[in-house]
CSV table of C-alpha atoms in Angstrom, one decimal:
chain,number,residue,atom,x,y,z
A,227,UNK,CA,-13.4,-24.9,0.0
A,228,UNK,CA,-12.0,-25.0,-3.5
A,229,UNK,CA,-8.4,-23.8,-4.4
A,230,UNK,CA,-8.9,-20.0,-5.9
A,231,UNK,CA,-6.8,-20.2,-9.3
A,232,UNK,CA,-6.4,-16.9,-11.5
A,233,UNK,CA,-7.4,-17.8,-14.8
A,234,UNK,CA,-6.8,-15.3,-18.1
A,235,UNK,CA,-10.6,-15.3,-18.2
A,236,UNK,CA,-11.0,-14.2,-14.6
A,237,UNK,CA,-8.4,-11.6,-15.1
A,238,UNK,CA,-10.3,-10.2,-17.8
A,239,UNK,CA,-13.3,-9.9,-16.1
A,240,UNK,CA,-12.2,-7.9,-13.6
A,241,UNK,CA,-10.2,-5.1,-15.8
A,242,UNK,CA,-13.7,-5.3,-17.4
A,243,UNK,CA,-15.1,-4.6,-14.4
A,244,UNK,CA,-13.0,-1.6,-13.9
A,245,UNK,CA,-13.5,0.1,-16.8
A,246,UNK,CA,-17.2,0.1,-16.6
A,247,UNK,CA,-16.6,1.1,-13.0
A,248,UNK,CA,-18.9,-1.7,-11.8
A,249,UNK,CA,-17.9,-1.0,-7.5
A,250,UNK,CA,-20.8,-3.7,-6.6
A,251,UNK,CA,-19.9,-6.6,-8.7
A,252,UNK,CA,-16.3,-6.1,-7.8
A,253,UNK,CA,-17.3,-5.8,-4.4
A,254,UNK,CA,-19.7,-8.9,-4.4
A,255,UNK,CA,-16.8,-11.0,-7.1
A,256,UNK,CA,-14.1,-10.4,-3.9
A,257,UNK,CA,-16.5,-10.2,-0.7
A,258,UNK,CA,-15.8,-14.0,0.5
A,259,UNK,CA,-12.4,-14.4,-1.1
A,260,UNK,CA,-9.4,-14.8,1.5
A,261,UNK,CA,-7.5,-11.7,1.4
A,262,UNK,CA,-4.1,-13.9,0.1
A,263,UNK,CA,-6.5,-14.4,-2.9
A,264,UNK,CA,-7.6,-10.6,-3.6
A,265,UNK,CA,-3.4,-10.3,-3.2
A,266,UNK,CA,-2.9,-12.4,-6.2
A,267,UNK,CA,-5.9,-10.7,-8.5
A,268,UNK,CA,-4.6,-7.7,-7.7
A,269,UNK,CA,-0.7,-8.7,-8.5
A,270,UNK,CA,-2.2,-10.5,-12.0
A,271,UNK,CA,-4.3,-7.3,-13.1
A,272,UNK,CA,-3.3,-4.2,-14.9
A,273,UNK,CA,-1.6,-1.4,-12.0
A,274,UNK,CA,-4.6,1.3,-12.5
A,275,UNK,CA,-7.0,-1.6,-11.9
A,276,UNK,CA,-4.9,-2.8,-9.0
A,277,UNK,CA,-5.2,0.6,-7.6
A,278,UNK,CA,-8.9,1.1,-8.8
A,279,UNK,CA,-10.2,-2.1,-7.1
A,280,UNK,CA,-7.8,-1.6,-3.4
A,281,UNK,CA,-9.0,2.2,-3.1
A,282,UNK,CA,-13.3,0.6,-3.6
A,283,UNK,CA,-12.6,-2.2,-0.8
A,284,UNK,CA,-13.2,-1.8,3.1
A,285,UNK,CA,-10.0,-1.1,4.9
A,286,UNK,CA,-10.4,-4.4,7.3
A,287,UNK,CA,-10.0,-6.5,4.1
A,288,UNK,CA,-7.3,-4.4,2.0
A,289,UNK,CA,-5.2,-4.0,5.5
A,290,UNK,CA,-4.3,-7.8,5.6
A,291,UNK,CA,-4.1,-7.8,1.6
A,292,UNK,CA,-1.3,-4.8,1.5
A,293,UNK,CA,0.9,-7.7,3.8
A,294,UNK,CA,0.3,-10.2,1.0
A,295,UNK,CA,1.4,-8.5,-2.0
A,296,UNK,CA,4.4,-8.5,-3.9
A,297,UNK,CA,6.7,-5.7,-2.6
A,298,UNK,CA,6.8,-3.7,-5.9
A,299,UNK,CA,3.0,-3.6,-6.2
A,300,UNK,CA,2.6,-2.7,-2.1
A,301,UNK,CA,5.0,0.6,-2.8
A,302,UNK,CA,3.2,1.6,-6.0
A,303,UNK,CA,-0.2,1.3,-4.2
A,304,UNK,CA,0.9,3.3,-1.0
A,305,UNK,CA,2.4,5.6,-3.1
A,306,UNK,CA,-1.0,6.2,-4.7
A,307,UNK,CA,-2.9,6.8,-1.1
A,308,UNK,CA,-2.7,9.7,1.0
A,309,UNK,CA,-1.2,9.6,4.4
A,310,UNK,CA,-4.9,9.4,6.3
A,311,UNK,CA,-5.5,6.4,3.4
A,312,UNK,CA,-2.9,5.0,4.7
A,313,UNK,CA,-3.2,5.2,8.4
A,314,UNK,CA,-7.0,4.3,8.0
A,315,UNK,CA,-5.2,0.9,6.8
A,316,UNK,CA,-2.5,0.7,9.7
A,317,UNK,CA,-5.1,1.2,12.3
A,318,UNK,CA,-7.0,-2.1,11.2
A,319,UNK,CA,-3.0,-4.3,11.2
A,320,UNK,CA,-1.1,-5.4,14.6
A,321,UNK,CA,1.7,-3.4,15.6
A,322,UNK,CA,4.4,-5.9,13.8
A,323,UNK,CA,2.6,-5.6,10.5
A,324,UNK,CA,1.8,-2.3,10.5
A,325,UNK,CA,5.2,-1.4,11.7
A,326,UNK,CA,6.5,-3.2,8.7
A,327,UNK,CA,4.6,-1.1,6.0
A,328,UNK,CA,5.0,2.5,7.5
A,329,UNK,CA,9.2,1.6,7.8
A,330,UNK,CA,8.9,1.1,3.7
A,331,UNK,CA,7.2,5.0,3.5
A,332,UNK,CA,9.4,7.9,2.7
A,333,UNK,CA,10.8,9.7,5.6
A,334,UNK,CA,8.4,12.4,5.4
A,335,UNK,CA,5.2,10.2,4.8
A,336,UNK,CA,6.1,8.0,7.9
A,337,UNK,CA,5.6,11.4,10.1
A,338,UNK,CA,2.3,11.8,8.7
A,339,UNK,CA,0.6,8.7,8.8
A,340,UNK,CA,1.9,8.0,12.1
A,341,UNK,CA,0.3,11.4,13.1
A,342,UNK,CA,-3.1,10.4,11.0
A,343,UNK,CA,-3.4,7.2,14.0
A,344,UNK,CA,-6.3,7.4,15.7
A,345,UNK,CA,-4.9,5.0,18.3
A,346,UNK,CA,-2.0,7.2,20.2
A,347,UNK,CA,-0.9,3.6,21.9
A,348,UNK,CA,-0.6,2.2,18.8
A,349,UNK,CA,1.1,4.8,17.4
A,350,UNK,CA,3.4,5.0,20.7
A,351,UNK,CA,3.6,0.9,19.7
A,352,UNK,CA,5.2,1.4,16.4
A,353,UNK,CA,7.1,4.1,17.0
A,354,UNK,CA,9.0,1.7,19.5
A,355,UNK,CA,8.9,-0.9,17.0
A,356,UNK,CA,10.8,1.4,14.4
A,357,UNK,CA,13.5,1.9,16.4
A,358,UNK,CA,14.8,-1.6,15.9
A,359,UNK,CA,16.8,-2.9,13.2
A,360,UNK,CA,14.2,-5.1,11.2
A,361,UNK,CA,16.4,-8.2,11.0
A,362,UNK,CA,16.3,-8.5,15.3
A,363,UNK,CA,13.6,-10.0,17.4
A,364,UNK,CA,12.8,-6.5,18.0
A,365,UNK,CA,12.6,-5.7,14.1
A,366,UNK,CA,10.2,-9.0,14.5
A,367,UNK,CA,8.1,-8.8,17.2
A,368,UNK,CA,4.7,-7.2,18.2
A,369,UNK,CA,3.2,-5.6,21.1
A,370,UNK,CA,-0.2,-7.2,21.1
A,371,UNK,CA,-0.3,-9.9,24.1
A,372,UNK,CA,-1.9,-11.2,27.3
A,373,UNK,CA,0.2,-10.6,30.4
A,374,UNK,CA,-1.0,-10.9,33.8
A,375,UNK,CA,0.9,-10.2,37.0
A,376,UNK,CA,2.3,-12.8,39.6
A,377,UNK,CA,0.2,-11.2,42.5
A,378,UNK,CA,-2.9,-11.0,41.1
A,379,UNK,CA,-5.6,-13.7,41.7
A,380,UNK,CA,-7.4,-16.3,39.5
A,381,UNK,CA,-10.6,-14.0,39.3
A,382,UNK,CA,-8.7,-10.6,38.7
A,383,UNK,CA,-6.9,-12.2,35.8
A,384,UNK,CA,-9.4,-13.3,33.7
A,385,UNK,CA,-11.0,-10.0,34.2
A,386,UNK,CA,-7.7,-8.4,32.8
A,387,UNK,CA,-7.9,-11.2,30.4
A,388,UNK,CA,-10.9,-9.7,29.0
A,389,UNK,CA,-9.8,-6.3,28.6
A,390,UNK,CA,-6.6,-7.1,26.8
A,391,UNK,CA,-7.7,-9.6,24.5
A,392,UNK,CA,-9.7,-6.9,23.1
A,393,UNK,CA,-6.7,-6.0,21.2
A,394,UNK,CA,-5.0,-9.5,20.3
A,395,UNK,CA,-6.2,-11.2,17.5
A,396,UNK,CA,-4.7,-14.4,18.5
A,397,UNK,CA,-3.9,-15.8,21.6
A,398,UNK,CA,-0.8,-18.0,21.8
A,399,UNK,CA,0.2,-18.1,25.8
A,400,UNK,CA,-0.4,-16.2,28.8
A,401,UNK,CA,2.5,-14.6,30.0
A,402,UNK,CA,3.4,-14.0,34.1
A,403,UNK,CA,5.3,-11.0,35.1
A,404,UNK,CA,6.1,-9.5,37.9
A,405,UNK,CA,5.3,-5.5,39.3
A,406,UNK,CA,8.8,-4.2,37.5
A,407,UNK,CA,7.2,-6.1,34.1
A,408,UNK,CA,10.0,-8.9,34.5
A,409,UNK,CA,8.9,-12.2,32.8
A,410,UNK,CA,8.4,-14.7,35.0
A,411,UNK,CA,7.0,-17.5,33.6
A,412,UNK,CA,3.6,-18.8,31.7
A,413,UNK,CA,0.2,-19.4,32.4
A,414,UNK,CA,-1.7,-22.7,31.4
A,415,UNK,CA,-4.9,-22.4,30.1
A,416,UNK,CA,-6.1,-25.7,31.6
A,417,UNK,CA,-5.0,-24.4,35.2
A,418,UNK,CA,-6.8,-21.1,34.6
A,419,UNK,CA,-9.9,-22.8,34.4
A,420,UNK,CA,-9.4,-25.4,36.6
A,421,UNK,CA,-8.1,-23.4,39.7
A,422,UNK,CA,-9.9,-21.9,42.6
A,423,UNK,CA,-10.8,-18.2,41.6
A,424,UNK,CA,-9.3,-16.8,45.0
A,425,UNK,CA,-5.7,-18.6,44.2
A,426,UNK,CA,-3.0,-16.6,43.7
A,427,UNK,CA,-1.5,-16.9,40.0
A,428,UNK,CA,2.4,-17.1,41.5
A,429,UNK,CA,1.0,-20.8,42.7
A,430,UNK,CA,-0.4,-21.9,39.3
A,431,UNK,CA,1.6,-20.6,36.7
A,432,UNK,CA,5.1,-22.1,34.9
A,433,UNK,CA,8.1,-20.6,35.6
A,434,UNK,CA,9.9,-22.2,33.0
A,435,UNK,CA,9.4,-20.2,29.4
A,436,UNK,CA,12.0,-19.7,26.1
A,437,UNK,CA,12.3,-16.3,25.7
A,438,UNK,CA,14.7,-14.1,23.3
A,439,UNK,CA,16.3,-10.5,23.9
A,440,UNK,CA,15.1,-7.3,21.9
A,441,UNK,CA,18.7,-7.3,20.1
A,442,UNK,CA,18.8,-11.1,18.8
A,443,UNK,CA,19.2,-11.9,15.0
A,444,UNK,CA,16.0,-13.2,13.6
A,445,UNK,CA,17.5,-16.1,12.2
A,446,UNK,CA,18.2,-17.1,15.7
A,447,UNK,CA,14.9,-16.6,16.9
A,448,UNK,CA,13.4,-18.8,14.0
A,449,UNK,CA,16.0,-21.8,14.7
A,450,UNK,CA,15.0,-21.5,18.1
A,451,UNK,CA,11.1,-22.0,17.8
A,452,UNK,CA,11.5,-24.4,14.8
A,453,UNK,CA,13.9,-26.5,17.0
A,454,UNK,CA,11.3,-26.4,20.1
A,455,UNK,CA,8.2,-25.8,18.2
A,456,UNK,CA,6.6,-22.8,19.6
A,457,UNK,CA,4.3,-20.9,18.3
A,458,UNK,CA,5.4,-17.8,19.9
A,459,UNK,CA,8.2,-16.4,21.7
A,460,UNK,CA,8.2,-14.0,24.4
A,461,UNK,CA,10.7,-11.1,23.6
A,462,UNK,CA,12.6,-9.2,26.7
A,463,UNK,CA,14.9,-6.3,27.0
A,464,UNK,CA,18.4,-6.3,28.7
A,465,UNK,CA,16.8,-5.9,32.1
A,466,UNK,CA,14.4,-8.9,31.6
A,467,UNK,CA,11.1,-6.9,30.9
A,468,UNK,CA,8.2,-8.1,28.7
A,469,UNK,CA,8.5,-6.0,25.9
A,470,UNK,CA,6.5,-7.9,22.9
A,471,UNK,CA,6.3,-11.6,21.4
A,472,UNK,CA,6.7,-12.9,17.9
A,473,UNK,CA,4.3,-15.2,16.3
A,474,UNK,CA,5.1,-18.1,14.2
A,475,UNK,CA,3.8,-16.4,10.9
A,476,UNK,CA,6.7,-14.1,11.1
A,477,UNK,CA,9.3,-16.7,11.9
A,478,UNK,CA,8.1,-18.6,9.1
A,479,UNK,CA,8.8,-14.9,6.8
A,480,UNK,CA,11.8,-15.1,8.1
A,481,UNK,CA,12.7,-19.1,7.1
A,482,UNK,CA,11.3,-17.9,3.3
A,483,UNK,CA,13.6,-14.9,3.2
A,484,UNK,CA,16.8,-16.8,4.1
A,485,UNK,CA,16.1,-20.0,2.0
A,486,UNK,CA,15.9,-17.0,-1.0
A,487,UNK,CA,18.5,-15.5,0.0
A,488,UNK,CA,20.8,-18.9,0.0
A,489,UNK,CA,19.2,-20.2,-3.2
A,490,UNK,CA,20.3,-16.6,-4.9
A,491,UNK,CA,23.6,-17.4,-3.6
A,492,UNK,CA,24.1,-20.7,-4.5
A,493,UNK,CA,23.2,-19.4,-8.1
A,494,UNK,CA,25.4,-17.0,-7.9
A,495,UNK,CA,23.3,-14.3,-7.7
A,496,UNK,CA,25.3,-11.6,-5.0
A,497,UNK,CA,22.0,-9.4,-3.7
A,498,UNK,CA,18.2,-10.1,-2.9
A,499,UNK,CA,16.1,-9.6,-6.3
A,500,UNK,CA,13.6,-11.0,-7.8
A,501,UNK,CA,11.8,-11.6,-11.4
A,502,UNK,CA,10.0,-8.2,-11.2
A,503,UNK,CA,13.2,-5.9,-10.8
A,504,UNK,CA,14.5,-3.9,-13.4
A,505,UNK,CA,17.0,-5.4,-15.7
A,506,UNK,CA,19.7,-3.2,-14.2
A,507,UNK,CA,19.2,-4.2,-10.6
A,508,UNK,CA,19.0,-7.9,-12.1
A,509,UNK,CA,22.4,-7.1,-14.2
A,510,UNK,CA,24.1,-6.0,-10.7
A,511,UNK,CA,23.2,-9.1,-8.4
A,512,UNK,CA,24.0,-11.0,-11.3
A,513,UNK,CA,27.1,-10.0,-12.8
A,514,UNK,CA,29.8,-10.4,-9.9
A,515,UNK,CA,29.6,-14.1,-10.0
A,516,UNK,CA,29.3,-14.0,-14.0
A,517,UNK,CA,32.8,-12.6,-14.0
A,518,UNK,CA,33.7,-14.5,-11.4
A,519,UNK,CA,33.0,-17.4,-13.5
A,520,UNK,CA,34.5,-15.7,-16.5
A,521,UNK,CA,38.2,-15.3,-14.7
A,522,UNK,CA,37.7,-19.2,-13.5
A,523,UNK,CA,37.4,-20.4,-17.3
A,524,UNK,CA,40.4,-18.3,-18.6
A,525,UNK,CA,42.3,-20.0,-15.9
A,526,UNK,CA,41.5,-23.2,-16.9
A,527,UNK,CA,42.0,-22.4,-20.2
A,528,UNK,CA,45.8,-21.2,-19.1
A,529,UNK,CA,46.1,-24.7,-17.4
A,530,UNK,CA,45.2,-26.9,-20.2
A,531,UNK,CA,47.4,-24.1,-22.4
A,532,UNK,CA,50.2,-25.3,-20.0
A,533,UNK,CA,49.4,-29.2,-20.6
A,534,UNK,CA,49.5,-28.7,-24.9
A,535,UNK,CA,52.2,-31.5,-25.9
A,536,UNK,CA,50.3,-33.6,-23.5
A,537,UNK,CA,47.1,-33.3,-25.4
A,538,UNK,CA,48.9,-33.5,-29.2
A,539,UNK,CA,50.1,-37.2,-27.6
A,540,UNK,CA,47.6,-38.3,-25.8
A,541,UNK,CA,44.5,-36.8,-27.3
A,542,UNK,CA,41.9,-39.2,-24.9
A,543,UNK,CA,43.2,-36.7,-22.1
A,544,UNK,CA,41.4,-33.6,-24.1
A,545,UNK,CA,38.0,-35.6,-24.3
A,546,UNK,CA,37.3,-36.5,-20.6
A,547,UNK,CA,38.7,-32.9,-19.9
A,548,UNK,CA,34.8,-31.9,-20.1
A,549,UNK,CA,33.8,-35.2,-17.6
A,550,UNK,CA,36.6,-34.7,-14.9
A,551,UNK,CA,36.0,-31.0,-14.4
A,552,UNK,CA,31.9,-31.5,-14.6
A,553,UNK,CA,32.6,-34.4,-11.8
A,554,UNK,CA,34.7,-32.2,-9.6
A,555,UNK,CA,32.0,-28.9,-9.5
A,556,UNK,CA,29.1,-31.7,-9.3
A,557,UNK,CA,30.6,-33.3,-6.2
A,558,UNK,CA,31.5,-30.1,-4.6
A,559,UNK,CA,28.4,-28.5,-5.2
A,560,UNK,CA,26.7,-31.8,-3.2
A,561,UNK,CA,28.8,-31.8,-0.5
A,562,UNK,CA,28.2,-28.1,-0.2
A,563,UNK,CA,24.7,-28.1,0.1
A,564,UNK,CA,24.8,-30.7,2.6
A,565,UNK,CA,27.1,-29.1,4.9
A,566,UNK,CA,25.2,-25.2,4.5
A,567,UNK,CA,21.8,-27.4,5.4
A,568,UNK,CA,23.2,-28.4,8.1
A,569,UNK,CA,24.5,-24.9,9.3
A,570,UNK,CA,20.7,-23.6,8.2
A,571,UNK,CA,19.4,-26.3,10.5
A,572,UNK,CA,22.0,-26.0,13.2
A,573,UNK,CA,22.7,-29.8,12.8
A,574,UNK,CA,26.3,-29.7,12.6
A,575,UNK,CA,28.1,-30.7,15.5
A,576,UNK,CA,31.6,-32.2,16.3
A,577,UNK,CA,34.9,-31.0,15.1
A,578,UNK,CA,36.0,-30.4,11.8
A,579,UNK,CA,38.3,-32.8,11.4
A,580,UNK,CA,35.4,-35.5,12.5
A,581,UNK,CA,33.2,-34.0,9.5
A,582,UNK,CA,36.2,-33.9,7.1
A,583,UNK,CA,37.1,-38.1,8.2
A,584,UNK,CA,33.5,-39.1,7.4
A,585,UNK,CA,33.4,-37.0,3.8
A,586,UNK,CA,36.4,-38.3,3.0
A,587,UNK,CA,34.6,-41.8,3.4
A,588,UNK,CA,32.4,-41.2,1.6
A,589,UNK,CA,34.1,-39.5,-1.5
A,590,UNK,CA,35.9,-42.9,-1.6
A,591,UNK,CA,33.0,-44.9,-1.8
A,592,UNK,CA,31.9,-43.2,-4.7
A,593,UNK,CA,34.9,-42.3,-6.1
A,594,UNK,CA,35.4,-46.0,-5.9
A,595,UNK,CA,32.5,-46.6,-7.9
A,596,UNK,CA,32.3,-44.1,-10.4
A,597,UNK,CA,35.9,-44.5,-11.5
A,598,UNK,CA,35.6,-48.7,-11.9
A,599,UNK,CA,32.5,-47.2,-14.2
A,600,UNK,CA,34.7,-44.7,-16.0
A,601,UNK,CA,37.3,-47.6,-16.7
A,602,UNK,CA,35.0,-50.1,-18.2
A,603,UNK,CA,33.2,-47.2,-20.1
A,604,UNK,CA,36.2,-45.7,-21.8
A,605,UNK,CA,37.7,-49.4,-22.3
A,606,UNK,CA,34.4,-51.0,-23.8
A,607,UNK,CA,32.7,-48.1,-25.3
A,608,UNK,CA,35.6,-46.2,-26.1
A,609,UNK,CA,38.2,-48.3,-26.8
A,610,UNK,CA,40.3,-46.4,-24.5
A,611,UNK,CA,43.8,-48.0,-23.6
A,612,UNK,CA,44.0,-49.6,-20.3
A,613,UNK,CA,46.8,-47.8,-18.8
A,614,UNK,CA,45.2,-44.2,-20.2
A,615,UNK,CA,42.1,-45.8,-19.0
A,616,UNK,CA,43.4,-46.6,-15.0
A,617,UNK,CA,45.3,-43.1,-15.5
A,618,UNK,CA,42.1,-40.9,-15.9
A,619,UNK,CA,40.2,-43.4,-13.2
A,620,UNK,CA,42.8,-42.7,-10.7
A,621,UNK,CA,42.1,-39.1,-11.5
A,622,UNK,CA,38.9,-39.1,-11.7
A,623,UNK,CA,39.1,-41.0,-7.9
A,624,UNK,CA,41.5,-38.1,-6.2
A,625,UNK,CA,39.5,-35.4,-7.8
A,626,UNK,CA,36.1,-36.1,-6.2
A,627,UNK,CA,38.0,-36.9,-3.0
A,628,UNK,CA,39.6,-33.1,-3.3
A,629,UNK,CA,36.3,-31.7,-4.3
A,630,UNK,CA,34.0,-32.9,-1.4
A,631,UNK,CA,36.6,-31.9,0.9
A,632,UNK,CA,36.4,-28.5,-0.6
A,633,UNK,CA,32.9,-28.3,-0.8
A,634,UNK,CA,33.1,-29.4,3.2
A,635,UNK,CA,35.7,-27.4,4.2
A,636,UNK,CA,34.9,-24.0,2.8
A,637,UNK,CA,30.7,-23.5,4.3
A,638,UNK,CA,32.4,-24.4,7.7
A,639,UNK,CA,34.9,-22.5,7.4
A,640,UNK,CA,33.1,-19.3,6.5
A,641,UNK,CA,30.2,-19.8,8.7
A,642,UNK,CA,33.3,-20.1,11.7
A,643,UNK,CA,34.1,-16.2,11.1
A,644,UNK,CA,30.8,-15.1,10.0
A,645,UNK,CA,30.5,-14.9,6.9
A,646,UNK,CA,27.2,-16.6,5.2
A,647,UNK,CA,28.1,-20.3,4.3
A,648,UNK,CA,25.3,-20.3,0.9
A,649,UNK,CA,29.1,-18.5,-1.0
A,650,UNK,CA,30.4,-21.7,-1.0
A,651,UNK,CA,27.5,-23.1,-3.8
A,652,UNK,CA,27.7,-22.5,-7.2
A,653,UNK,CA,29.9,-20.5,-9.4
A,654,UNK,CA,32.6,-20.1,-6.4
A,655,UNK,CA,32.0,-23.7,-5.2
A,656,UNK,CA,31.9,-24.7,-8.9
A,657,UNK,CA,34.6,-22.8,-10.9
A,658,UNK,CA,37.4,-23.5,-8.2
A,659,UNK,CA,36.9,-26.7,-8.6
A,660,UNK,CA,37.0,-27.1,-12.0
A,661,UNK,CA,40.3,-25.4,-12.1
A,662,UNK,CA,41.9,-27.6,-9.5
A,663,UNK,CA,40.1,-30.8,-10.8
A,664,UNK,CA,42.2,-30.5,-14.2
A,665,UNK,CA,45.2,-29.0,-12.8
A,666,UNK,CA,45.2,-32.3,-11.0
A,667,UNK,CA,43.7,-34.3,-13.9
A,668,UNK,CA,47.0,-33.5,-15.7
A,669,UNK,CA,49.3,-33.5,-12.9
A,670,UNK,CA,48.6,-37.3,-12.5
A,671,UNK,CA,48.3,-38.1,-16.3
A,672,UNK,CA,51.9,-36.4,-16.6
A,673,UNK,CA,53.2,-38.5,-13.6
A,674,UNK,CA,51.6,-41.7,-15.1
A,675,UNK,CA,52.3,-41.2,-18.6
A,676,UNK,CA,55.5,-39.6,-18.8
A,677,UNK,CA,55.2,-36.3,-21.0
């Protein structure tokens, strides 16, 4: 199949199409197309032709489109649909998905699409599902799933098997529970149909399965089935029940939304936007850090202010100012991002001091390196002195020592009591050490040189 790509042309032709008010072409130009694809037509076209083109579409298709659009499109389209418009759109989505659309609806509009359901067990379903905060396995999971009990037979199982996968649009594992609906276990495919149809399922099925509890943080959950690569997860309440599962599609939402989240960090942006938002919601996650940055420069500015006869004698020390403090927020910055993927992947182990031994290793090596390029730079290119010349490579050596041990340090630290490690990237990561790197840049030049 070949790769659907918006074109200007196409996005014409279907504005075109909306204004003459053409239902069938539309209809026949979006009847094959994946509903990720109708997503992004719909997200390139003009909002009344957005709305125009979801309102003439069957609700089976624009169901799985509403999941795929971008958030500020999805509320402007609901907000144009009445509450049995909307529910007619619910009733065609599993309980996770569908749970996730009604919880962005108003108060008010939540009570009356949920009583527009035709389904009253799926409405029962998501009302459950609402209860949970979203960013829990609870908040995550859905109730569509194949359970069978321990005491029933091969024969009456698949017959149960039948019935509930009515309702399950994929089918990921069997799960085993007992009469109090207490996970026990998992049952193999392969053994199902292999196995006598009189044998009792507690002397076929697994009894070992990974499960997570209602109240677990998503980002657990999603370390946990990328580290054992499951496609689903079983979800239990405090007692052990069965209570819903959670699929790898929503794990893999949940990987996206983090790795965002961090990147906005790391660039110093302090709240979850994107390029859509307004300029004020963009000026708000962006500004903090901004000033942040702001305050770091004006004390680096006070530091070289403190350093003047220094730089009226030996003016070579004002022109790698620049490279020493660019060198210090580089190095941190890497050593950073290594440590917070690490924490992301849960692949940091041992103590700190382990972790801070190595990285200082390793800041030597290239410390080591870059500064016996520095040297031979300033000498040959520059015409440097030597003894200025070993003076800002000795400098330039301690500083990206001090700067990965920062840019170590601080994501462990922070992750230790909680707080998200991503902080420790960019403008924080960045701007402390530029101040240190030349308060220490001219600390050794003043100990070296004599001024």
């Amino acid at each position: 199949m070949a790769e659907f790509k918006i074109t200007e042309e196409l996005i014409l032709s279907f504005e075109e199409l909306v204004r003459s008010k053409n239902d069938a072409e539309l209809k026949m130009m979006l009847q094959d197309q994946h509903h990720a694809d109708i997503a992004e037509v719909l997200d390139s076209i003009e909002l009344q032709a957005a709305i125009y083109i979801f309102k003439i579409l069957d609700s089976e298709k624009t169901a799985e489109v509403l999941l795929e659009l971008e958030d500020g499109l999805r509320e402007d389209i609901l907000a144009n649909l009445s509450s049995k418009e909307i529910a007619e759109e619910i009733n065609e989505l599993d309980t996770d998905d569908a749970t996730d659309i009604i919880s962005e609806l108003p108060k008010e509009k939540k009570q009356e699409v949920i009583s527009e359901l035709l389904d009253t067990e799926h409405a029962k379903d998501i009302v459950e599902l609402l209860r949970y905060d979203e960013d829990t396995a609870g908040g995550l999971m859905g109730k569509e799933l194949i359970k069978v009990n321990e005491n029933w037979n091969v024969l009456t199982c698949v017959k149960e098997m039948r019935e509930q996968a009515e309702n399950v649009s994929r089918v990921h594992t069997i799960y085993v529970v007992d009469d109090d609906n207490k996970l026990k276990g998992r049952l193999s495919l392969k053994d199902l149909l292999t196995t006598s149809v009189r044998t009792p399922i507690k002397d076929v099925f697994l009894k070992r399965v990974d499960s997570v509890r209602v109240d677990a943080k998503d980002v657990e959950v999603a370390r946990m089935m990328q580290k054992y690569d499951l496609n689903s997860v079983p979800v239990v309440d405090e007692l052990g029940h069965l209570v819903g599962r959670i699929t790898i599609d929503d794990v893999v939402d949940v990987i996206k939304e983090e790795a965002d989240k961090d990147y906005q960090l790391a660039a110093g942006i302090s709240q979850d936007v994107d390029s859509d938002d307004t300029i004020l919601d963009l000026a708000r996650a962006r500004l903090p850090w901004l000033i942040l940055a702001l305050f770091g420069g004006l004390i680096s500015v006070a530091v070289l202010g403190g350093f003047e006869g220094a730089l009226a004698k030996y003016k070579e020390l004002f022109y790698f100012t620049p490279l020493i403090a660019a060198m210090a927020g580089n190095v941190g910055v890497q050593s950073s991002a290594i440590i917070i993927q690490g924490l992301a992947n849960d692949a940091i182990h041992g103590s700190l001091i382990k972790r801070l031994s190595k990285e200082l290793f390793l800041s030597l090596l290239n410390g080591f390196v870059l500064s016996t390029l520095l040297f031979f730079g300033a000498f040959f290119l520059l015409g440097v002195s030597p003894y200025i010349g070993l003076t800002i490579t000795l400098s330039l050596l301690l500083v990206i020592i001090m700067a990965a041990l920062i840019g170590t340090f601080i994501p462990i630290v922070l992750d230790r009591y909680g707080i998200d490690p991503a902080l420790a990237t960019g403008p924080f990561i960045t701007t402390s050490n530029d101040i240190l790197g030349i308060l220490l840049f001219f600390t050794i030049a003043k100990t070296f040189l004599g001024f």
